[in-house]
Coordinates of C-alpha atoms and ligand atoms in Angstrom, one line a residue:
X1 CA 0.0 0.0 0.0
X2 CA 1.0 3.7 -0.4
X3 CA 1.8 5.7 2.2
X4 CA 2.3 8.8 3.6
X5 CA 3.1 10.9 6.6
X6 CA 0.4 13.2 7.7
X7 CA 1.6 15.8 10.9
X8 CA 0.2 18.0 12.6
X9 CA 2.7 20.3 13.4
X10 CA 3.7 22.8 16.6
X11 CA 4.8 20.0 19.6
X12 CA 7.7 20.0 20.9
X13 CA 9.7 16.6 20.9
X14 CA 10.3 15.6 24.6
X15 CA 11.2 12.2 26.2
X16 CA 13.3 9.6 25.5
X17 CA 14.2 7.8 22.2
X18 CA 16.4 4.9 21.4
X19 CA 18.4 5.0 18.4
X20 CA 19.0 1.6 16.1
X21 CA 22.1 -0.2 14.9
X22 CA 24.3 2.2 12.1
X23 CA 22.5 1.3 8.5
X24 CA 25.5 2.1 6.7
X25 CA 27.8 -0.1 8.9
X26 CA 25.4 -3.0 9.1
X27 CA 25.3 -3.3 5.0
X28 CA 28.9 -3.3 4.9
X29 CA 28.9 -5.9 7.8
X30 CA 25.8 -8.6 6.1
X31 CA 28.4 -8.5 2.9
X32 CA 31.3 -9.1 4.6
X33 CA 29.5 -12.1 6.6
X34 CA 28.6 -13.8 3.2
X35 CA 32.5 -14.5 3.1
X36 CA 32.6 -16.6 6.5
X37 CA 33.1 -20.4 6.2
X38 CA 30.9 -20.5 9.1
X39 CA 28.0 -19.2 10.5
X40 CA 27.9 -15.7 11.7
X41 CA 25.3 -13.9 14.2
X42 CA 25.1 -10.0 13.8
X43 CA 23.0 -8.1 16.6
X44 CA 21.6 -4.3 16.8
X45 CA 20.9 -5.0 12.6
X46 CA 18.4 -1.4 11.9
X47 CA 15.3 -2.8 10.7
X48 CA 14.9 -0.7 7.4
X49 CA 14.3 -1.8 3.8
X50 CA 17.7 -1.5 3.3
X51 CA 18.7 -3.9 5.1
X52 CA 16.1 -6.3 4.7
X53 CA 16.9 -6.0 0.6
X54 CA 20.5 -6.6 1.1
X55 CA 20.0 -9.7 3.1
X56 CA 17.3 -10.8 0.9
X57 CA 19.8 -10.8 -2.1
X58 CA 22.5 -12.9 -0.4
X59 CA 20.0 -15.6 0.7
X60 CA 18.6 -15.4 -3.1
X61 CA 22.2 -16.5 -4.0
X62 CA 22.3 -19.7 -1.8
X63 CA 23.4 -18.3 1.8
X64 CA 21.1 -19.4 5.0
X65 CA 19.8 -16.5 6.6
X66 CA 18.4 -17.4 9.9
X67 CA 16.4 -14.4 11.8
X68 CA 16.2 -14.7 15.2
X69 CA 14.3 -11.0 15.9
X70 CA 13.7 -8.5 14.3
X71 CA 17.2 -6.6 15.1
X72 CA 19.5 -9.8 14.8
X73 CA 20.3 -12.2 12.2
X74 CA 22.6 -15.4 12.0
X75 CA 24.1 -15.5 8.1
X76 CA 25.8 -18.8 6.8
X77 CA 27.5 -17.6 3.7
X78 CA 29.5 -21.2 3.1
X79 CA 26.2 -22.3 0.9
X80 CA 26.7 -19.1 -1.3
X81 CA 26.9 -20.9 -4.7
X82 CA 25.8 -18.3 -7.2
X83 CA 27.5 -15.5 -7.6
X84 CA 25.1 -13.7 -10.0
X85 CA 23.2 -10.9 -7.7
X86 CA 20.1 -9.1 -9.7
X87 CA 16.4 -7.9 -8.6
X88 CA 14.6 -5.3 -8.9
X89 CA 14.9 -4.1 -4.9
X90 CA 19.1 -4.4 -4.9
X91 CA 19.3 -2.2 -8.6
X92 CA 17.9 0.5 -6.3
X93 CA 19.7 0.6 -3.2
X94 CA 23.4 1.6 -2.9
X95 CA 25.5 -0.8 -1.0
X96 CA 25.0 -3.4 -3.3
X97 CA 28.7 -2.5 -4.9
X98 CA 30.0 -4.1 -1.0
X99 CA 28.7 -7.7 -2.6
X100 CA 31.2 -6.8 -5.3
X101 CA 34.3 -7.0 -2.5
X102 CA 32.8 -9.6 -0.6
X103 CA 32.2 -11.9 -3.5
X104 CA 35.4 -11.3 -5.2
X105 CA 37.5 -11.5 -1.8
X106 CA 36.3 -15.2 -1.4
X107 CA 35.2 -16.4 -4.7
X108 CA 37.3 -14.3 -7.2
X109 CA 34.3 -13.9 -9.5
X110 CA 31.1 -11.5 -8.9
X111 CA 28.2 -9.6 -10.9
X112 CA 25.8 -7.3 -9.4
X113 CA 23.6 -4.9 -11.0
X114 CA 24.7 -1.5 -11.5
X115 CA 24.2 -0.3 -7.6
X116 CA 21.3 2.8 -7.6
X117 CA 20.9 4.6 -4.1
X118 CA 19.5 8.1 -3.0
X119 CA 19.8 10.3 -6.0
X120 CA 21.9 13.5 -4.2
X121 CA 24.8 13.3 -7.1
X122 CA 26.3 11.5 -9.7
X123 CA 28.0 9.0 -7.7
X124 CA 30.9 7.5 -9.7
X125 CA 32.1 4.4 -8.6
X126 CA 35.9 4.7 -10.5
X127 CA 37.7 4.5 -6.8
X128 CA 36.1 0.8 -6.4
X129 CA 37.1 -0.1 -9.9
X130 CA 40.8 1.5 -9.1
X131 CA 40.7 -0.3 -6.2
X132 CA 39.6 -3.9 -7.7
X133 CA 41.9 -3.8 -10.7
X134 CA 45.0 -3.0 -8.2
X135 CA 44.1 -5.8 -6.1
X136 CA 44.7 -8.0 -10.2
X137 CA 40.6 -8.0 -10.9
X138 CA 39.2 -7.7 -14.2
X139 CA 35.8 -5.2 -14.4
X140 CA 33.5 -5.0 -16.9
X141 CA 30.4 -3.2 -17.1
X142 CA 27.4 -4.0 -19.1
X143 CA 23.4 -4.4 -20.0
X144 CA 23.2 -2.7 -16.4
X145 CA 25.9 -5.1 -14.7
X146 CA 29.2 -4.8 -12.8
X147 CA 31.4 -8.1 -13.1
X148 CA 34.5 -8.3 -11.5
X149 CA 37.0 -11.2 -12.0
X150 CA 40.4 -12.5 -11.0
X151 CA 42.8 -15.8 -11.2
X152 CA 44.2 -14.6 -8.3
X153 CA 44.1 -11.0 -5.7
X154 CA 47.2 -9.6 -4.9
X155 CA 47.7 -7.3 -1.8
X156 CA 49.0 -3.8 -3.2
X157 CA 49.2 -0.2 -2.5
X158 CA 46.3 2.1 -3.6
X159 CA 45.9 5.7 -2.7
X160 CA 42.5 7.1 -3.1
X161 CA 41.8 10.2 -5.4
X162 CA 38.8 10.8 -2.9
X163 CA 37.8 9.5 0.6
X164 CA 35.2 7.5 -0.2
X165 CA 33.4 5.2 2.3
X166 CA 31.7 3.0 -0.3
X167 CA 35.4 2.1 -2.0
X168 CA 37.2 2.1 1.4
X169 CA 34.9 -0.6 2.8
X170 CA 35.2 -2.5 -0.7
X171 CA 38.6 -2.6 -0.8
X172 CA 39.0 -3.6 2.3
X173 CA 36.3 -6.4 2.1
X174 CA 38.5 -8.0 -1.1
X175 CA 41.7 -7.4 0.4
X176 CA 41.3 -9.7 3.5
X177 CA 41.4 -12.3 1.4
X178 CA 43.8 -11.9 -1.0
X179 CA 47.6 -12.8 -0.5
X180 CA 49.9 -10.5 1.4
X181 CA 49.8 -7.1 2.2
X182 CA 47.7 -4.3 1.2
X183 CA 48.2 -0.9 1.9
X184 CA 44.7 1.7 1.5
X185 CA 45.8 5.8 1.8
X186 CA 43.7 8.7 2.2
X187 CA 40.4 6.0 3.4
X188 CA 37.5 7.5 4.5
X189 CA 37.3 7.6 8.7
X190 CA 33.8 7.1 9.2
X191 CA 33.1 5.1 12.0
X192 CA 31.0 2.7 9.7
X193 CA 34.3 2.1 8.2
X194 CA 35.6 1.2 11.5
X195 CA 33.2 -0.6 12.8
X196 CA 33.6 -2.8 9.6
X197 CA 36.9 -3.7 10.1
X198 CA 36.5 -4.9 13.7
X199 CA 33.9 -7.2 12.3
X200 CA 36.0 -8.5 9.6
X201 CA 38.4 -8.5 12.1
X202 CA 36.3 -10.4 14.9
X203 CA 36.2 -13.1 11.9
X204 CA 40.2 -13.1 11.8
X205 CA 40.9 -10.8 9.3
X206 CA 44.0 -8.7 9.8
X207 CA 43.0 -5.3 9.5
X208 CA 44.8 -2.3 11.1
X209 CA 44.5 1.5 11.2
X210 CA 40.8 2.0 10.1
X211 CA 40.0 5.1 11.5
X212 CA 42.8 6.9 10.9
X213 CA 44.5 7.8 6.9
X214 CA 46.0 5.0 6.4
X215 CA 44.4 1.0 6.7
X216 CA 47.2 -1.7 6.9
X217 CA 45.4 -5.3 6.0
X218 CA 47.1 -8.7 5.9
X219 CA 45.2 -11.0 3.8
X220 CA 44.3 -14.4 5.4
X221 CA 42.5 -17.5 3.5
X222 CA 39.6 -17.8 5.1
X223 CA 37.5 -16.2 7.8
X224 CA 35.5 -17.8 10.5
X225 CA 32.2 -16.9 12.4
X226 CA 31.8 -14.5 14.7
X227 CA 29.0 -12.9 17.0
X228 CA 29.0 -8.8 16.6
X229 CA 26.8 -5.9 17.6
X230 CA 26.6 -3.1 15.1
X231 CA 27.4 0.5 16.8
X232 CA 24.1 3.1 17.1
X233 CA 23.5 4.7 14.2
X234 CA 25.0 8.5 14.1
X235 CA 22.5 10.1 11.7
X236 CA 19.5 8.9 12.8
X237 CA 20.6 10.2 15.9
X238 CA 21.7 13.5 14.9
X239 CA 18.4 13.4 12.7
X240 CA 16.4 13.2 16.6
X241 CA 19.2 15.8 17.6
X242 CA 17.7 18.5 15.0
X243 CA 13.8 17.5 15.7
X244 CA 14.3 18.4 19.3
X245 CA 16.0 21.5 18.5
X246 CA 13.4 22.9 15.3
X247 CA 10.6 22.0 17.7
X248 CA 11.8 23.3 20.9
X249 CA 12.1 20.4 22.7
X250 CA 14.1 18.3 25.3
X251 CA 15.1 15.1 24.0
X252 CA 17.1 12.3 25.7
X253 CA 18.6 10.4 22.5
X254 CA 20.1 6.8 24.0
X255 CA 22.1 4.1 22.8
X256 CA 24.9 6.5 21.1
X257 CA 28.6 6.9 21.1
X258 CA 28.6 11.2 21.8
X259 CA 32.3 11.3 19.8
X260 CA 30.5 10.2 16.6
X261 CA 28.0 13.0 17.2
X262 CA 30.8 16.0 18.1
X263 CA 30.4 17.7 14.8
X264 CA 26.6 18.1 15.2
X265 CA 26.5 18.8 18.5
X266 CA 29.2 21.7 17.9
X267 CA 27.1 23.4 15.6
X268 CA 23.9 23.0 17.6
X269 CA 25.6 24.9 20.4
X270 CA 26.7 27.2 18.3
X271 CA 23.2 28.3 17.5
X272 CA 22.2 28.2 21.0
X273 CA 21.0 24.8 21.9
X274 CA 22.0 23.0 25.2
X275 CA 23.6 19.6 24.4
X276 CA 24.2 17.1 27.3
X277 CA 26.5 14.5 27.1
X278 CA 26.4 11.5 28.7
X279 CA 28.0 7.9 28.4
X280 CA 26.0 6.8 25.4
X281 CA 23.4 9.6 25.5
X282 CA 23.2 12.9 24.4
X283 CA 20.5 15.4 25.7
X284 CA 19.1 18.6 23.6
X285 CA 17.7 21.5 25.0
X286 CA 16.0 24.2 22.7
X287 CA 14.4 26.6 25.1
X288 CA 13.8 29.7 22.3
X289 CA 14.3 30.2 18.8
X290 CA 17.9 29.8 17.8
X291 CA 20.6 31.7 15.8
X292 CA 22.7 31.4 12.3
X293 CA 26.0 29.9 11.5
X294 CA 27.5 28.3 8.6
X295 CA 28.0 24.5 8.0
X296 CA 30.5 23.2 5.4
X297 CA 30.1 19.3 4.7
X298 CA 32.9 17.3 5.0
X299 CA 34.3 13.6 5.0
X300 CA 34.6 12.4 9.1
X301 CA 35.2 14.1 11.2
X302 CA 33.6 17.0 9.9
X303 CA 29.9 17.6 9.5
X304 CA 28.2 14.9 7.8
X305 CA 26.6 15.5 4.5
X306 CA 23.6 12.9 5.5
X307 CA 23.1 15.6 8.0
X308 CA 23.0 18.5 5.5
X309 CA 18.9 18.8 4.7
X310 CA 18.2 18.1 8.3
X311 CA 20.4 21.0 9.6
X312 CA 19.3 23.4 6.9
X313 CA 16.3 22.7 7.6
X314 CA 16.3 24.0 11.3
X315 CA 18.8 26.8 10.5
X316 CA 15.7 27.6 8.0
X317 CA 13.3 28.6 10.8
X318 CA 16.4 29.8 13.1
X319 CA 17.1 34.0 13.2
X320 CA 19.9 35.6 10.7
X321 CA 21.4 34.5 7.4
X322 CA 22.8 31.1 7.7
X323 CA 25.4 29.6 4.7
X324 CA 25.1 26.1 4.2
X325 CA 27.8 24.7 1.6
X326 CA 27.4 21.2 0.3
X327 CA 31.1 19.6 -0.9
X328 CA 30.3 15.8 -1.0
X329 CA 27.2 15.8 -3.3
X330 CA 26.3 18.1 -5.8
X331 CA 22.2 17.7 -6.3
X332 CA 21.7 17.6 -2.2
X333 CA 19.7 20.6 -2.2
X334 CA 16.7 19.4 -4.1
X335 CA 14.7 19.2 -1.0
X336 CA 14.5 22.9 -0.9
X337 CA 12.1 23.7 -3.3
X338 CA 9.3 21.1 -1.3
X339 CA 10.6 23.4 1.9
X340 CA 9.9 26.1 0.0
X341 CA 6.1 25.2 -0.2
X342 CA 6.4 25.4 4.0
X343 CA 7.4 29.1 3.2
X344 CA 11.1 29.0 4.0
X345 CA 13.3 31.5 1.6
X346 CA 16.9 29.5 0.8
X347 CA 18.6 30.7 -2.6
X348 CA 20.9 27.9 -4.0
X349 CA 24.3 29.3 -5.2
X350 CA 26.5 26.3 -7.1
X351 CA 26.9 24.0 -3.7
X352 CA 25.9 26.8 -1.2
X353 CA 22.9 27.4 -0.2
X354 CA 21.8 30.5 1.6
X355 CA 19.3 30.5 3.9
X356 CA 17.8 33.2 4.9
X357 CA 15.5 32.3 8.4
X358 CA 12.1 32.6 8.5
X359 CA 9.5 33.2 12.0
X360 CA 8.0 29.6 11.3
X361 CA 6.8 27.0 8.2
X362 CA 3.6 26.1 7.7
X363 CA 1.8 22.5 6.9
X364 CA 2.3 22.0 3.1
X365 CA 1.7 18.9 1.0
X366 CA 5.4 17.5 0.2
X367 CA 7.7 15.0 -1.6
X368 CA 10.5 13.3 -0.3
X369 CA 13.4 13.4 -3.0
X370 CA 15.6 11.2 -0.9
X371 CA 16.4 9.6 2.4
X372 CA 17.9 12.1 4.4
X373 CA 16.1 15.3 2.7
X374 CA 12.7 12.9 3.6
X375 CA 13.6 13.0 7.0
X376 CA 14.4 17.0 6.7
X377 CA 11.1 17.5 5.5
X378 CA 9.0 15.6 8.0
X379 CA 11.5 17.7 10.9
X380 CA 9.9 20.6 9.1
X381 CA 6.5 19.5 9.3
X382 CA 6.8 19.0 13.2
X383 CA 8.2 22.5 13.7
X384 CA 5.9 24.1 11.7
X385 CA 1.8 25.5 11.9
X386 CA -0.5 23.4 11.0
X387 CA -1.1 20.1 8.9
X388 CA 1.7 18.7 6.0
X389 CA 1.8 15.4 4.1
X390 CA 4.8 13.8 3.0
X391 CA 5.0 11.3 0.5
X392 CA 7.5 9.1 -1.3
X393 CA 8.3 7.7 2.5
X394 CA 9.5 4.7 1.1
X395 CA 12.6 6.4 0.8
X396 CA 12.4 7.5 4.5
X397 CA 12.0 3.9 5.5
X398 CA 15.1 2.4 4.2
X399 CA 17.4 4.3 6.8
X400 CA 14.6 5.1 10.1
X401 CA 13.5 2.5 11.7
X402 CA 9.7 3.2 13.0
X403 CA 10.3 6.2 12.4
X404 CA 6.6 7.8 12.8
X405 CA 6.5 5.4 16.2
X406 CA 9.4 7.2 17.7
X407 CA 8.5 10.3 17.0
X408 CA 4.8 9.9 18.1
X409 CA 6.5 8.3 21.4
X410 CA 7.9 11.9 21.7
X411 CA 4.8 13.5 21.4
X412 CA 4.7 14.1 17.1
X413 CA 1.2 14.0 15.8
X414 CA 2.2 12.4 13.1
X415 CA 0.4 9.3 11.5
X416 CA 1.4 7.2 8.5
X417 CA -2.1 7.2 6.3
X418 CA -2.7 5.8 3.0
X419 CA -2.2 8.2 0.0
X420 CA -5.1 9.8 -1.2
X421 CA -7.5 8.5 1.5
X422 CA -9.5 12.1 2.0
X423 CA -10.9 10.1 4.8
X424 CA -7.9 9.1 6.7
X425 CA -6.3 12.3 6.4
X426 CA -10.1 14.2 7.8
X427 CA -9.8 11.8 10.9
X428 CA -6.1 12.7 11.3
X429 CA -6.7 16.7 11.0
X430 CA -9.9 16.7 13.3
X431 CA -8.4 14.0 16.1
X432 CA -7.9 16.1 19.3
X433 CA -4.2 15.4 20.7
Ligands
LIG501 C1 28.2 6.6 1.7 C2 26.9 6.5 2.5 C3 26.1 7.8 2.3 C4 26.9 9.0 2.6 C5 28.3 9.0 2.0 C6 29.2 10.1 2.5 C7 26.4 4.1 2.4 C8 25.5 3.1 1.8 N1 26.1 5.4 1.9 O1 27.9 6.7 0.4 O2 24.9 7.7 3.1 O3 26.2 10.2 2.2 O4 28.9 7.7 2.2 O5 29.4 10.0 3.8 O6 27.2 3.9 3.2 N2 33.4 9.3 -5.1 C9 34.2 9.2 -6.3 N3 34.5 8.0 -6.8 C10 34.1 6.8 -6.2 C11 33.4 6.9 -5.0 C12 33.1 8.1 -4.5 O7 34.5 10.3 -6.9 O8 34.5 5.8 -6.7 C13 33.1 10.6 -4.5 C14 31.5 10.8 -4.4 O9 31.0 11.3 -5.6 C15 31.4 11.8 -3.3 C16 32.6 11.3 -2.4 O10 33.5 10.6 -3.2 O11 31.7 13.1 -3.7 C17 32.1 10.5 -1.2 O12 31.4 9.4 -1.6 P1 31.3 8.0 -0.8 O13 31.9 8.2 0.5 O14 31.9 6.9 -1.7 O15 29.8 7.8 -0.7 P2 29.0 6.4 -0.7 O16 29.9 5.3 -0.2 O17 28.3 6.3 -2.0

């Protein structure tokens, strides 16, 4: 069925919410567990359509997926016998390319359709093929596929043009199990990355450094299973950071690691929010309306471009003349012509936006262009007067877990309604709170 978010607008977010397992670690993670010889039991998995495609496509090539709740999942990849990965859900979702590693590391052949994803850029892919022909593979694209083959992988020495997550975490993935050394320069630091490697490692890979420039890795022949819990997932939690804050709210966000949130919570109290840290919480205060700054995305540690719509969306009902400039992905301001319809005034210059704040937004009927900028738009909608709709949530759903449930458990009226039910969306507007 199609849905949408309908929300009422003008409560402030306060209580207590528990963020899920980090999507972008936990797709790198289910791909590297299809090259254990043994069984391998992964915890704190997000449940998002993400996920559940990505795991979908590796049982649909002959692993045994075994789910034991919803958030945990044991993944015997020692069945995988075809290594031919095409559908109609994994040619739209991005991490696809880490079967690519995975399959090649332990079976030296792999072809996955052409990987799609959020559409915030164009989003080559030439650092994972620089990366796989180093390592001695041959790549061929084609009719909408990626094959990748080898005799044999050879550890080498790449240095990245660009710090890419998506090729660091490929590379990587191949290069534990090819022979010798392997040496990966100017890798992307995001703690996905890291939290890969200690799984690869918790399997017996030998993979040092992740985290910092430079990632060192051994290769081994073969891994073994493990059990591993993914780390909390940083965007969803600055995502609840920024709700609390554009709805002046007091919001207790648990089950984080505060050092993965630093650059958000910088600019936050920057523009006048109180942020609490705690061991893994973080606390946000809005207690009036808040001020400008500018916000520059950049790879780890700086501010996090899946964080851009969500904080240019709160700068866009904050006071002053914000600058928000965009260097990872070049069509990421999209989003700002639905905002637009909720009355906010940004001008987009090139990869800057400037945003110029406005008193409030009110309820509009929207479209989510992506992931992130979907979740932007429905922080909008809770700060603003009145009743929005937001459709395309599909896209919303395949990084936020429940997201309408948390945020109702925090006192959003917001309820997920089918699209076009005049009915529905009557009941929602006239139910008292
Ligand atoms: C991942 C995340 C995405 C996040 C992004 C940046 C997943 C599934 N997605 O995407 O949510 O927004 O990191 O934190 O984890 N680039 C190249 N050549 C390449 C690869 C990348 O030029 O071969 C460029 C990109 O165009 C972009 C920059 O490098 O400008 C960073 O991209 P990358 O880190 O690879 O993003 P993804 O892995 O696709």
């Amino acid at each position: 069925m199609n849905e949408e978010y309908a929300v009422k607008g003008g409560h402030p977010l306060v209580g207590d919410v528990v963020v899920s397992g980090a999507k972008n670690a936990a797709l790198g993670i289910i791909a590297a567990a299809a090259m254990a010889d043994e069984p391998v039991t992964i915890e704190n998995l997000p449940y998002v359509s993400d996920i559940k495609v990505l795991v979908q496509a590796i049982q649909a090539i002959g692993a045994v997926v075994t789910w034991h709740d919803m958030h945990t999942v044991t993944i015997d990849g020692s069945t995988i016998s075809n290594f031919c990965v095409d559908n109609e859900y994994i040619r739209k979702i991005r991490a696809s390319y880490y079967l690519l590693g995975a399959l090649l590391g332990k079976h030296r052949s792999v072809e996955v359709a052409f990987p799609g994803g959020c559409n915030i850029g164009s989003r080559p892919i030439d650092q994972h093929i620089k990366g796989f022909e180093a390592l001695g593979a041959r790549v061929n694209i084609a009719h909408g596929m990626i094959a990748v083959r080898a005799d044999d992988l050879n550890g080498c020495h790449i240095y990245f043009d660009v710090s890419s997550v998506g090729a660091t975490i490929n590379i990587m993935l191949a290069a534990s199990l090819s022979k010798g050394k392997t040496i990966l320069e100017n890798v992307a630091k995001e703690p996905h990355v890291v939290d890969v490697a200690n799984f690869l490692n918790s399997m017996g890979a030998k993979v040092k450094g992740a985290g910092t420039d430079v990632i060192r890795i051994e290769g081994v022949e073969r891994l073994h299973g493990a059990t591993y819990s993914i780390i909390p997932d940083m965007i969803e939690a600055g995502t609840y950071m920024v709700a609390a804050a554009a709805t002046k709210g007091d919001v207790l966000i648990k089950n984080v690691i505060p050092k993965h949130l630093e650059a958000i919570s910088a600019k936050l109290v920057e523009i006048g929010c109180e942020v609490e840290e705690f061991d893994d919480a973080v606390r946000v205060i809005a207690k009036k309306r808040l001020g400008h700054t500018h916000v520059k995305t950049l790879p780890y540690p700086g501010f996090p471009t899946d964080m851009q719509p969500q904080i240019t969306t709160l700068l866009a009902i904050s006071e002053g003349t914000s600058v928000v400039t965009e260097s990872i992905f070049e069509n990421r301001f999209k989003f700002t012509d639905e905002l637009a319809r909720m009355g906010s005034v940004i001008k987009i210059e090139g990869n800057t936006a400037i945003v110029d704040g406005v008193s409030g937004l009110t309820g509009a009927k929207m479209l989510a262009p992506d992931l992130r900028a979907g979740a932007a738009l429905v922080i909008a909608a809770l700060s603003g007067e009145g009743v929005s709709e937001i459709r395309n949530i599909e896209f919303i759903e395949r990084g936020y877990e429940t997201f309408d449930v948390k945020l109702s458990a925090l006192g959003a009226d917001i309820k997920k309604i089918p699209v076009d039910d005049e009915n529905e969306l009557r009941k929602f507007i006239l139910k008292a709170v």
